[in-house]
Short mmCIF file of C-alpha atoms in Angstrom, two decimals:
data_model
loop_
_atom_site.label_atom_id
_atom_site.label_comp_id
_atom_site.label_asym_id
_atom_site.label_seq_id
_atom_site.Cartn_x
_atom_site.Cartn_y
_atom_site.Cartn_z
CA UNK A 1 80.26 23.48 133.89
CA UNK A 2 77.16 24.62 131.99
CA UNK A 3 79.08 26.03 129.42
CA UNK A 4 79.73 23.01 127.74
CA UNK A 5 75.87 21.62 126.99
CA UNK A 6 74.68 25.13 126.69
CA UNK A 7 77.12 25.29 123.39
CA UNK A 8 76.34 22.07 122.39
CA UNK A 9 72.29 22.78 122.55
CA UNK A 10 73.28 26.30 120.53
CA UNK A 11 75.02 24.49 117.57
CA UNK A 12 72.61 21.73 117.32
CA UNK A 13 69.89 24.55 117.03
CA UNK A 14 72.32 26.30 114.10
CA UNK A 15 72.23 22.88 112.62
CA UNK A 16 68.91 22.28 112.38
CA UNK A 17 67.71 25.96 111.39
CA UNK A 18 70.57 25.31 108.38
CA UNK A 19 69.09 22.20 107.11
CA UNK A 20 66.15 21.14 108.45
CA UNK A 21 66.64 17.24 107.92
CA UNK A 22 65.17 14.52 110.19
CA UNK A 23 66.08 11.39 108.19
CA UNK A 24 68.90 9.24 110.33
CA UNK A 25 71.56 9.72 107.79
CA UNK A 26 71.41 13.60 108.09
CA UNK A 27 71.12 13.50 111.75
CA UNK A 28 73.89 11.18 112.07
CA UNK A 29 75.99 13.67 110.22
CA UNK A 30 74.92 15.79 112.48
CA UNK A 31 75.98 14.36 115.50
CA UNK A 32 79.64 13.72 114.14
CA UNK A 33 79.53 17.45 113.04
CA UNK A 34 78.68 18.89 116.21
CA UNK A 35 80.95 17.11 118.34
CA UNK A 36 84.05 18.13 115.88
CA UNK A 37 82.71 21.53 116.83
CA UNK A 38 83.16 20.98 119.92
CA UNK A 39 85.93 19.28 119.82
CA UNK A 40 87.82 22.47 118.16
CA UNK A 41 86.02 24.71 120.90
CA UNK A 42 87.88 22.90 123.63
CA UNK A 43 91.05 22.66 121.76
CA UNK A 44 90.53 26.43 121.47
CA UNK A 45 89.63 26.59 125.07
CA UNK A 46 86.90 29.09 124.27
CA UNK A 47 84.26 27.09 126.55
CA UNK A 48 84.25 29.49 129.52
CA UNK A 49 82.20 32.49 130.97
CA UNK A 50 84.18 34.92 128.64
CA UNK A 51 82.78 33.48 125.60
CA UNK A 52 79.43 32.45 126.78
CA UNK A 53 78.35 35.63 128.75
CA UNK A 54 74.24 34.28 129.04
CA UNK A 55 74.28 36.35 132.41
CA UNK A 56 74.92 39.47 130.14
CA UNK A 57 72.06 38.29 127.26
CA UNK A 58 69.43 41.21 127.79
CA UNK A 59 71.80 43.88 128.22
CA UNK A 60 73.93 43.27 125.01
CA UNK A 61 70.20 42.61 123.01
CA UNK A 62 69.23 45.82 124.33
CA UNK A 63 72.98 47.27 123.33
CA UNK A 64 72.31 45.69 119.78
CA UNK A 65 69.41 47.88 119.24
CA UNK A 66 70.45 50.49 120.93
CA UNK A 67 73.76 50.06 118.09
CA UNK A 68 71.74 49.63 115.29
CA UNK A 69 70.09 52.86 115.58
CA UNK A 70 73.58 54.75 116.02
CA UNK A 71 74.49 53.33 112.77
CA UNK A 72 71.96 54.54 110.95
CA UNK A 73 72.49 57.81 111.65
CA UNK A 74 76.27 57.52 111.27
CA UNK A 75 75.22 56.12 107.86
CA UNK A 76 73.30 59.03 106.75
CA UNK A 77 76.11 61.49 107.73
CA UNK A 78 78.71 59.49 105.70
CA UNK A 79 76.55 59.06 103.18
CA UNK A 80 76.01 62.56 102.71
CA UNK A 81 79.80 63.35 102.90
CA UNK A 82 79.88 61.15 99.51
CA UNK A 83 77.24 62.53 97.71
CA UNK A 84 78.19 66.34 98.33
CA UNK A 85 80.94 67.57 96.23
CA UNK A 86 81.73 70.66 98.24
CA UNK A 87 80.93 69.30 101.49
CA UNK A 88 84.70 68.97 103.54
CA UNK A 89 85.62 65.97 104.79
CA UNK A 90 88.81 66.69 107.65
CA UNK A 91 90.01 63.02 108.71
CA UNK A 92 91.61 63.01 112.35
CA UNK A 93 93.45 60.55 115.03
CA UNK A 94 92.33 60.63 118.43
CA UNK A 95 92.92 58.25 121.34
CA UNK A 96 89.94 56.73 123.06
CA UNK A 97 90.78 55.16 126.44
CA UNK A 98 87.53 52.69 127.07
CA UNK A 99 85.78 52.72 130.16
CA UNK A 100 85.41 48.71 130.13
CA UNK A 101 87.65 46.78 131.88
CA UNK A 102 87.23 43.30 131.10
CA UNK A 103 88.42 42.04 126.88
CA UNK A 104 85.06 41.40 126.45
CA UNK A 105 83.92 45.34 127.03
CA UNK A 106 87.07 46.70 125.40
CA UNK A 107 86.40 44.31 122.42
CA UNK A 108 83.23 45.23 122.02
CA UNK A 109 83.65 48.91 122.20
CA UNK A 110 86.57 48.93 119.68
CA UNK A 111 83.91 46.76 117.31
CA UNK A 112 81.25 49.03 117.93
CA UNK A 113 83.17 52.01 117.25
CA UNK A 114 84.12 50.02 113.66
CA UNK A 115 80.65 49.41 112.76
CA UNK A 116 79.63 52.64 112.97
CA UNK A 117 80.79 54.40 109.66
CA UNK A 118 82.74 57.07 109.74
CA UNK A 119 85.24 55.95 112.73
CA UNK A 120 86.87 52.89 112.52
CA UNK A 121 89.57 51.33 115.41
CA UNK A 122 92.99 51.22 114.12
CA UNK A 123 94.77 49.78 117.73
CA UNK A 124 93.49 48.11 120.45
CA UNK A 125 96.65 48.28 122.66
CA UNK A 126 96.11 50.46 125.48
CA UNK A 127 93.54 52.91 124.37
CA UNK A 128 91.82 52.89 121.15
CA UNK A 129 93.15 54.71 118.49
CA UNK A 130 90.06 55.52 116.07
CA UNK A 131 90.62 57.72 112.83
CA UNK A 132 87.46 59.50 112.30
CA UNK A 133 86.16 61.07 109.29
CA UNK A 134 84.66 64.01 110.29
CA UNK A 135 86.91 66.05 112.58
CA UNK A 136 84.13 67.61 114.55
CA UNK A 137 83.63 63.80 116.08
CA UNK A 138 86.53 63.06 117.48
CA UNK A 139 86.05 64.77 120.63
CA UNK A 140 85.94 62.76 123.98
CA UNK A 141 82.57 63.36 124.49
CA UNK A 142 81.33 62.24 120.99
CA UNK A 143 82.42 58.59 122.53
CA UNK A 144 81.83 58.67 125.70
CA UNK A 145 77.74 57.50 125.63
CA UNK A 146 78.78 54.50 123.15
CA UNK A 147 81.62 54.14 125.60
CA UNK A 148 79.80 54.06 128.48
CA UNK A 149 76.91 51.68 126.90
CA UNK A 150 79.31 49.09 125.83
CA UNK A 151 81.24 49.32 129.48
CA UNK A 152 77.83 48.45 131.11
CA UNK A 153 76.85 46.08 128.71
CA UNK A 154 79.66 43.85 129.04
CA UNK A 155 80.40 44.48 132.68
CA UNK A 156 77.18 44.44 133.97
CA UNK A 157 75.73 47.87 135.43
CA UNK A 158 77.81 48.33 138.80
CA UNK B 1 60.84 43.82 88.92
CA UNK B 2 61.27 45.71 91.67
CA UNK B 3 63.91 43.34 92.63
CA UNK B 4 65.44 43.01 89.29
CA UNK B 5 66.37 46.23 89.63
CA UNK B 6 67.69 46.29 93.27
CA UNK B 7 69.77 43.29 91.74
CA UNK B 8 71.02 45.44 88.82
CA UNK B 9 72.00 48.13 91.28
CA UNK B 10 73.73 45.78 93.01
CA UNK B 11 75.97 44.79 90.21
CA UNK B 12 76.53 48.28 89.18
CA UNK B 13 77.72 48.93 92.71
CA UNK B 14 80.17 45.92 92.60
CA UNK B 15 81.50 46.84 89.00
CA UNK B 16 82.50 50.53 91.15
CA UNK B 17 83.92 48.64 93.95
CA UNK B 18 86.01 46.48 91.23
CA UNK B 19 87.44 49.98 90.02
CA UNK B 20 89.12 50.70 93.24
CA UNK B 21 90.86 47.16 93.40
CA UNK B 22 92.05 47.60 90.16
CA UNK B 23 93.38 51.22 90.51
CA UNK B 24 95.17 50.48 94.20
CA UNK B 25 97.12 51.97 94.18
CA UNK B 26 98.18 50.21 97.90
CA UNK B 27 97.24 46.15 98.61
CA UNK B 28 94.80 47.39 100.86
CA UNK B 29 93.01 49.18 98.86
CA UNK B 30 92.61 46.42 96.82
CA UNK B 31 91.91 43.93 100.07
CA UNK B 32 89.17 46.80 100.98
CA UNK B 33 87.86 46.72 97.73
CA UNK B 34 87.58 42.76 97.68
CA UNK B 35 86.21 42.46 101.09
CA UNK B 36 83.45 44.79 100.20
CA UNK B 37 82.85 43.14 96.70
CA UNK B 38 82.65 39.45 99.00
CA UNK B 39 79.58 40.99 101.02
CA UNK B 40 77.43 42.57 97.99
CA UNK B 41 78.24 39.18 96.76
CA UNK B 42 76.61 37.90 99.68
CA UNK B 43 73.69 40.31 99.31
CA UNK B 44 73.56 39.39 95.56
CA UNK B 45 73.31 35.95 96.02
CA UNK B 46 70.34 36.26 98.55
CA UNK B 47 68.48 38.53 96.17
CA UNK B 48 69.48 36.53 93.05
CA UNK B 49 67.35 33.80 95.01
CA UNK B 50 64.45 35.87 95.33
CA UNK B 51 64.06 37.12 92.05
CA UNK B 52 64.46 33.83 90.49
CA UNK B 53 62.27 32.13 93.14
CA UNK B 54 64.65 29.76 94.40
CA UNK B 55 65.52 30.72 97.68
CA UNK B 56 67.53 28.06 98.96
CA UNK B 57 70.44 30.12 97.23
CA UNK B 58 70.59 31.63 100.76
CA UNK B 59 72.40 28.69 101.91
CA UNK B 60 74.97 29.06 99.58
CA UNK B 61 74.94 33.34 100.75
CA UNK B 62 75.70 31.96 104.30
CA UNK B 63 78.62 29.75 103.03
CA UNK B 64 79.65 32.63 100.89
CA UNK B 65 79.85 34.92 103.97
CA UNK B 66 81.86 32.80 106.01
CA UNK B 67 84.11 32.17 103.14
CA UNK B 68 84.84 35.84 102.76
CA UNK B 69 85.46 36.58 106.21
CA UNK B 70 88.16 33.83 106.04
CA UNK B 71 89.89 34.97 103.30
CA UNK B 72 90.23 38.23 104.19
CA UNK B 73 91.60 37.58 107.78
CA UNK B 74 93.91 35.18 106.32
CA UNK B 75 95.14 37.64 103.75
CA UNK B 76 95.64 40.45 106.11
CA UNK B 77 97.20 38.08 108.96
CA UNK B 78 99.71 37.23 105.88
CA UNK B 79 100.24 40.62 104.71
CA UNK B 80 101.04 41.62 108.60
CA UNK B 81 103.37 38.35 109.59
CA UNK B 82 104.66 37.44 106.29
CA UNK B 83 103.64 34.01 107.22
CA UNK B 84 100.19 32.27 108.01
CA UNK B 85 102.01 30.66 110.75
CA UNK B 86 102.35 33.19 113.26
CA UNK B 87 100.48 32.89 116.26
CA UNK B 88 97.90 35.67 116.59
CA UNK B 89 97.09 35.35 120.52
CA UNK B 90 97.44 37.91 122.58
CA UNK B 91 100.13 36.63 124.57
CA UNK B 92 102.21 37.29 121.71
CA UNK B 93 101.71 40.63 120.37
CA UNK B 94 102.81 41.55 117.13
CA UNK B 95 105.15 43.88 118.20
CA UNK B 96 106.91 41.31 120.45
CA UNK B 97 107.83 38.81 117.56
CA UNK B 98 109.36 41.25 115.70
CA UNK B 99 108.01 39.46 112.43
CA UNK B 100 105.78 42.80 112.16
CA UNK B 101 105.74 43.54 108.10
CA UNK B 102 107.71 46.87 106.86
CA UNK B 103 108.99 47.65 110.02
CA UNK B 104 106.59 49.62 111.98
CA UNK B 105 108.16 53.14 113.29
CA UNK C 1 48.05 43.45 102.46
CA UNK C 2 50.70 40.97 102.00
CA UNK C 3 51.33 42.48 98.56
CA UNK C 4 52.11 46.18 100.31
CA UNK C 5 54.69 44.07 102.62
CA UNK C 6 56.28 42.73 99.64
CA UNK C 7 55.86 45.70 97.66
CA UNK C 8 57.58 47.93 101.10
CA UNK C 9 60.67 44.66 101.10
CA UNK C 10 61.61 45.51 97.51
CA UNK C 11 61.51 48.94 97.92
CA UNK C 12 64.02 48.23 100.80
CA UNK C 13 66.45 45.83 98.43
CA UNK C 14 66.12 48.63 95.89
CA UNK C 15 67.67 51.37 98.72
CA UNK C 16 70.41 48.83 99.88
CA UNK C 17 71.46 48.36 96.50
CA UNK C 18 71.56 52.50 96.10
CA UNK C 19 73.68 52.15 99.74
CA UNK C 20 76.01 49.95 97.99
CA UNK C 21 76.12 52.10 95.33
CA UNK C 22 76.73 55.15 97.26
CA UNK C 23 79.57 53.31 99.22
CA UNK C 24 81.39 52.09 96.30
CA UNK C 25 81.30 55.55 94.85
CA UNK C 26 82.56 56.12 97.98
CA UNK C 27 85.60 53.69 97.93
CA UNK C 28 86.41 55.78 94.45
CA UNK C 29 86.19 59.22 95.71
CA UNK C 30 87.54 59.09 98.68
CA UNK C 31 91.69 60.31 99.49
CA UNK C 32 93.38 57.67 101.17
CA UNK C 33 92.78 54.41 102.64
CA UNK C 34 91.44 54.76 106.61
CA UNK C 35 88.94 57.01 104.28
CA UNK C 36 87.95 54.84 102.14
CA UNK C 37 87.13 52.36 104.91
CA UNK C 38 84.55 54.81 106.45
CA UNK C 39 82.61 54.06 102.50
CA UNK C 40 83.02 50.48 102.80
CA UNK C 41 81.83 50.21 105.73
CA UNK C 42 78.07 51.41 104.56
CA UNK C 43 78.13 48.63 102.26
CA UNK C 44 78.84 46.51 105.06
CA UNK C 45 76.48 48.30 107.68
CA UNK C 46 73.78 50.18 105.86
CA UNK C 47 73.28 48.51 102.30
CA UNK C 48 73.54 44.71 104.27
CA UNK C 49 70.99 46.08 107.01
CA UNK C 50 68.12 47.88 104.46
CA UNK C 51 68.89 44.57 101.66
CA UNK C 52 68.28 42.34 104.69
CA UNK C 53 65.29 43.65 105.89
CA UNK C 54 64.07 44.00 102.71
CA UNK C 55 64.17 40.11 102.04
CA UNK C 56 62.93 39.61 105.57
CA UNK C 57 59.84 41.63 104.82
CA UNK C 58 59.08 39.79 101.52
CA UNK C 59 59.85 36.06 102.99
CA UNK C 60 58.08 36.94 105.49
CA UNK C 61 57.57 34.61 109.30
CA UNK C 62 59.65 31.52 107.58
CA UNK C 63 62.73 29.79 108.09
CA UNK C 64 64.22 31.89 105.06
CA UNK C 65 63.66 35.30 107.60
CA UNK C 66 65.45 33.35 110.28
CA UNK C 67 68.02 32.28 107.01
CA UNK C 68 68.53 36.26 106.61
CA UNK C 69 68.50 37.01 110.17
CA UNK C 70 71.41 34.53 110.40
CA UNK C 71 73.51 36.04 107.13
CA UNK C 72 73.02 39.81 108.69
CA UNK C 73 74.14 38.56 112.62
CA UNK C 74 77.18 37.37 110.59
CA UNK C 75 78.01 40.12 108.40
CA UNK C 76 77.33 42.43 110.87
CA UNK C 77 79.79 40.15 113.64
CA UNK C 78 82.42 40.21 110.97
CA UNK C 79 82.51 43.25 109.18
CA UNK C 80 84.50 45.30 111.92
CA UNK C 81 87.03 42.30 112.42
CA UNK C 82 87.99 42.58 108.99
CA UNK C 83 88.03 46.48 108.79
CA UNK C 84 90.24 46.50 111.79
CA UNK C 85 92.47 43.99 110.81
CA UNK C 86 92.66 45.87 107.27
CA UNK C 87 93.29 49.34 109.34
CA UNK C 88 95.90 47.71 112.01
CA UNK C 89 97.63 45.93 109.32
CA UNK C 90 98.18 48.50 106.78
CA UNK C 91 99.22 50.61 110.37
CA UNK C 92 100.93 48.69 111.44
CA UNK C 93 102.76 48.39 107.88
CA UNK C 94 103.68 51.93 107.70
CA UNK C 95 100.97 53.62 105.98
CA UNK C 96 99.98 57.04 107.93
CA UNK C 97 96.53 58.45 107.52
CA UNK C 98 96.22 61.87 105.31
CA UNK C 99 94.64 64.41 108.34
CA UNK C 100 93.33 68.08 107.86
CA UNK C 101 90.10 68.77 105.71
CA UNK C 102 89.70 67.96 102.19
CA UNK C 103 87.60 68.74 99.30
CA UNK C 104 87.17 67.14 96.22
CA UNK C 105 87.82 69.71 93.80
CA UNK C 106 90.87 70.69 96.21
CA UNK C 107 92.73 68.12 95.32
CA UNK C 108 94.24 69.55 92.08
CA UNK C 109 94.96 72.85 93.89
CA UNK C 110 96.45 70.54 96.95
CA UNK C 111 98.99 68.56 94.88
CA UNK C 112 100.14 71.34 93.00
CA UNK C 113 101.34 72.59 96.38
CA UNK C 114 102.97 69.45 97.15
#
């Protein structure tokens, strides 16, 4: 059970990047606040390997960046499709079945595929269902590389 | 000044967003529209600190953010069940309770 | 050299705050609602990200860049839960998306038709 003081050393770090106190009242506060969070954690029963993946840490960094750069250039094409008065925008449905098979891959496909502007996930049950902006996107294979990232990010590479 | 004016852009882009949540014409439109004026608050906030010098208003940005977050999953999960007291875990599915709002087709 | 970093951050805020312009014009312009969440969502993703940064650059290697680093982690976490649950809900409500291409200065031509 490592999960447990591995949370517990993560909040107390939150805490003290927050406030940066060291007098005994503060850190006494402290103390009562982070067992209350982990108090609710338990409750929630969210102390397990699902929500503490550290054995996936470097492959969902790597993911992040690998993200952030999608978004940017998702942002430039929606941007564009604001700015340009004639430019046609043809919004479109499609289903997305995700190559993950664990919650933690689906959900962070579906969340992925949110964050990126100009698709958003409208249902998770089943396959995605993802409206898209631009019609031109929505075919299988404009998903399938963020698909297949966030399948091997979250499962591990096979 | 530089940042005075990224602040002033700011506002000007939240006075916009506040034209959509007037004109709807649907709720979530105007939930949209809030949620994305509760994160340029959140950037305006930050920057208000820095133009001012005081940047422990970034404290209050963080509280801010988590604040809006809240609020607009609450809304929604009201505007969907009808009810904040509807459990939202997976083992019961929306469509399962039959509470789902409007009747879904 | 320190005042070309700051000088680079605030030229950063200044394009996040165009961003945010952009997307609310966005919100505006836009047809319908699944539409309209593509805009908001470069507020949430874009403007947040070059505003962020921005501030990062001019703070510079203190606790007020981890600060930021902390309030963009968050947005960025949250943003898509609250876009999908706007999107399933209003779904899931009975509001359909409007599909097929569309042009701005269609749309007088297009509802005459209707």
């Amino acid at each position: 059970m490592i999960y447990l003081p591995g949370l517990a050393v993560a909040v107390a770090a939150f805490w003290f990047a927050l406030s940066g106190q060291t007098t005994p009242l503060f850190l006494l506060l402290a103390v009562v606040s982070i067992l209350a969070t982990l108090w609710l954690c338990a409750r929630l029963g969210i102390i397990d390997r699902d929500a503490s993946p550290y054995h996936l840490a470097h492959l969902l960094v790597l993911y992040a960046g690998w993200l952030v750069v999608e978004i940017f250039k998702a942002n430039v094409v929606v941007i564009r499709s604001v700015l340009d008065l004639r430019q046609t925008i043809s919004p479109a449905v499609v289903k997305v079945p995700p190559d993950a098979k664990t919650d933690f891959g689906r959900a962070l496909f579906a969340n992925s595929i949110t964050l990126t502007p100009g698709t958003v996930t409208i249902d998770i049950a089943g396959d995605l269902l993802v409206h898209v902006l631009h019609e031109e996107n929505s075919q299988p294979a404009s998903f399938a590389l963020m698909n297949r990232m966030a399948a091997r990010a979250a499962d591990g590479w096979e | 000044m530089l940042l005075a004016a990224a602040a002033a852009g700011l506002m000007t882009a939240m006075a916009l967003g506040l034209v959509r949540a007037l004109i709807g014409p649907t709720s979530y439109d105007r939930i949209l529209s809030a949620n994305s004026f509760g994160t340029k608050t959140v950037m305006f906030i930050a920057l208000i600190g820095f133009v001012f010098g005081r940047p422990d208003f970034l404290d209050i940005a963080i509280a801010y953010a988590l604040i809006n977050f809240v609020a607009t999953i609450a809304l929604m999960k009201f505007f969907r069940y009808r009810s904040l007291q509807a459990s939202l875990s997976r083992l019961a599915p929306a469509k399962d309770t039959g509470a789902d709002a409007g009747g879904a087709p | 050299m320190s005042e070309v970093v700051t000088w680079i951050g605030s030229s950063l805020a200044v394009a996040g705050a165009l961003a945010a312009i952009i997307g609310s014009l966005g919100v505006i312009r836009f047809p319908d609602f699944y539409t309209r969440t593509h805009a908001a969502s470069i507020t949430d993703t874009g403007a947040a990200t070059l505003m962020i940064l921005g501030l990062i650059l001019i703070s510079g290697w203190s606790v007020l860049a981890l600060k930021l680093a902390i309030i963009w982690a968050f947005i960025m976490l949250t943003s898509p839960t609250a876009a999908h649950a706007l999107t399933n809900a209003a779904y899931g409500a009975g509001e359909r998306p409007q599909l097929g291409p569309w042009r701005l200065f269609d749309r007088d031509r297009k509802e005459a038709e209707r």
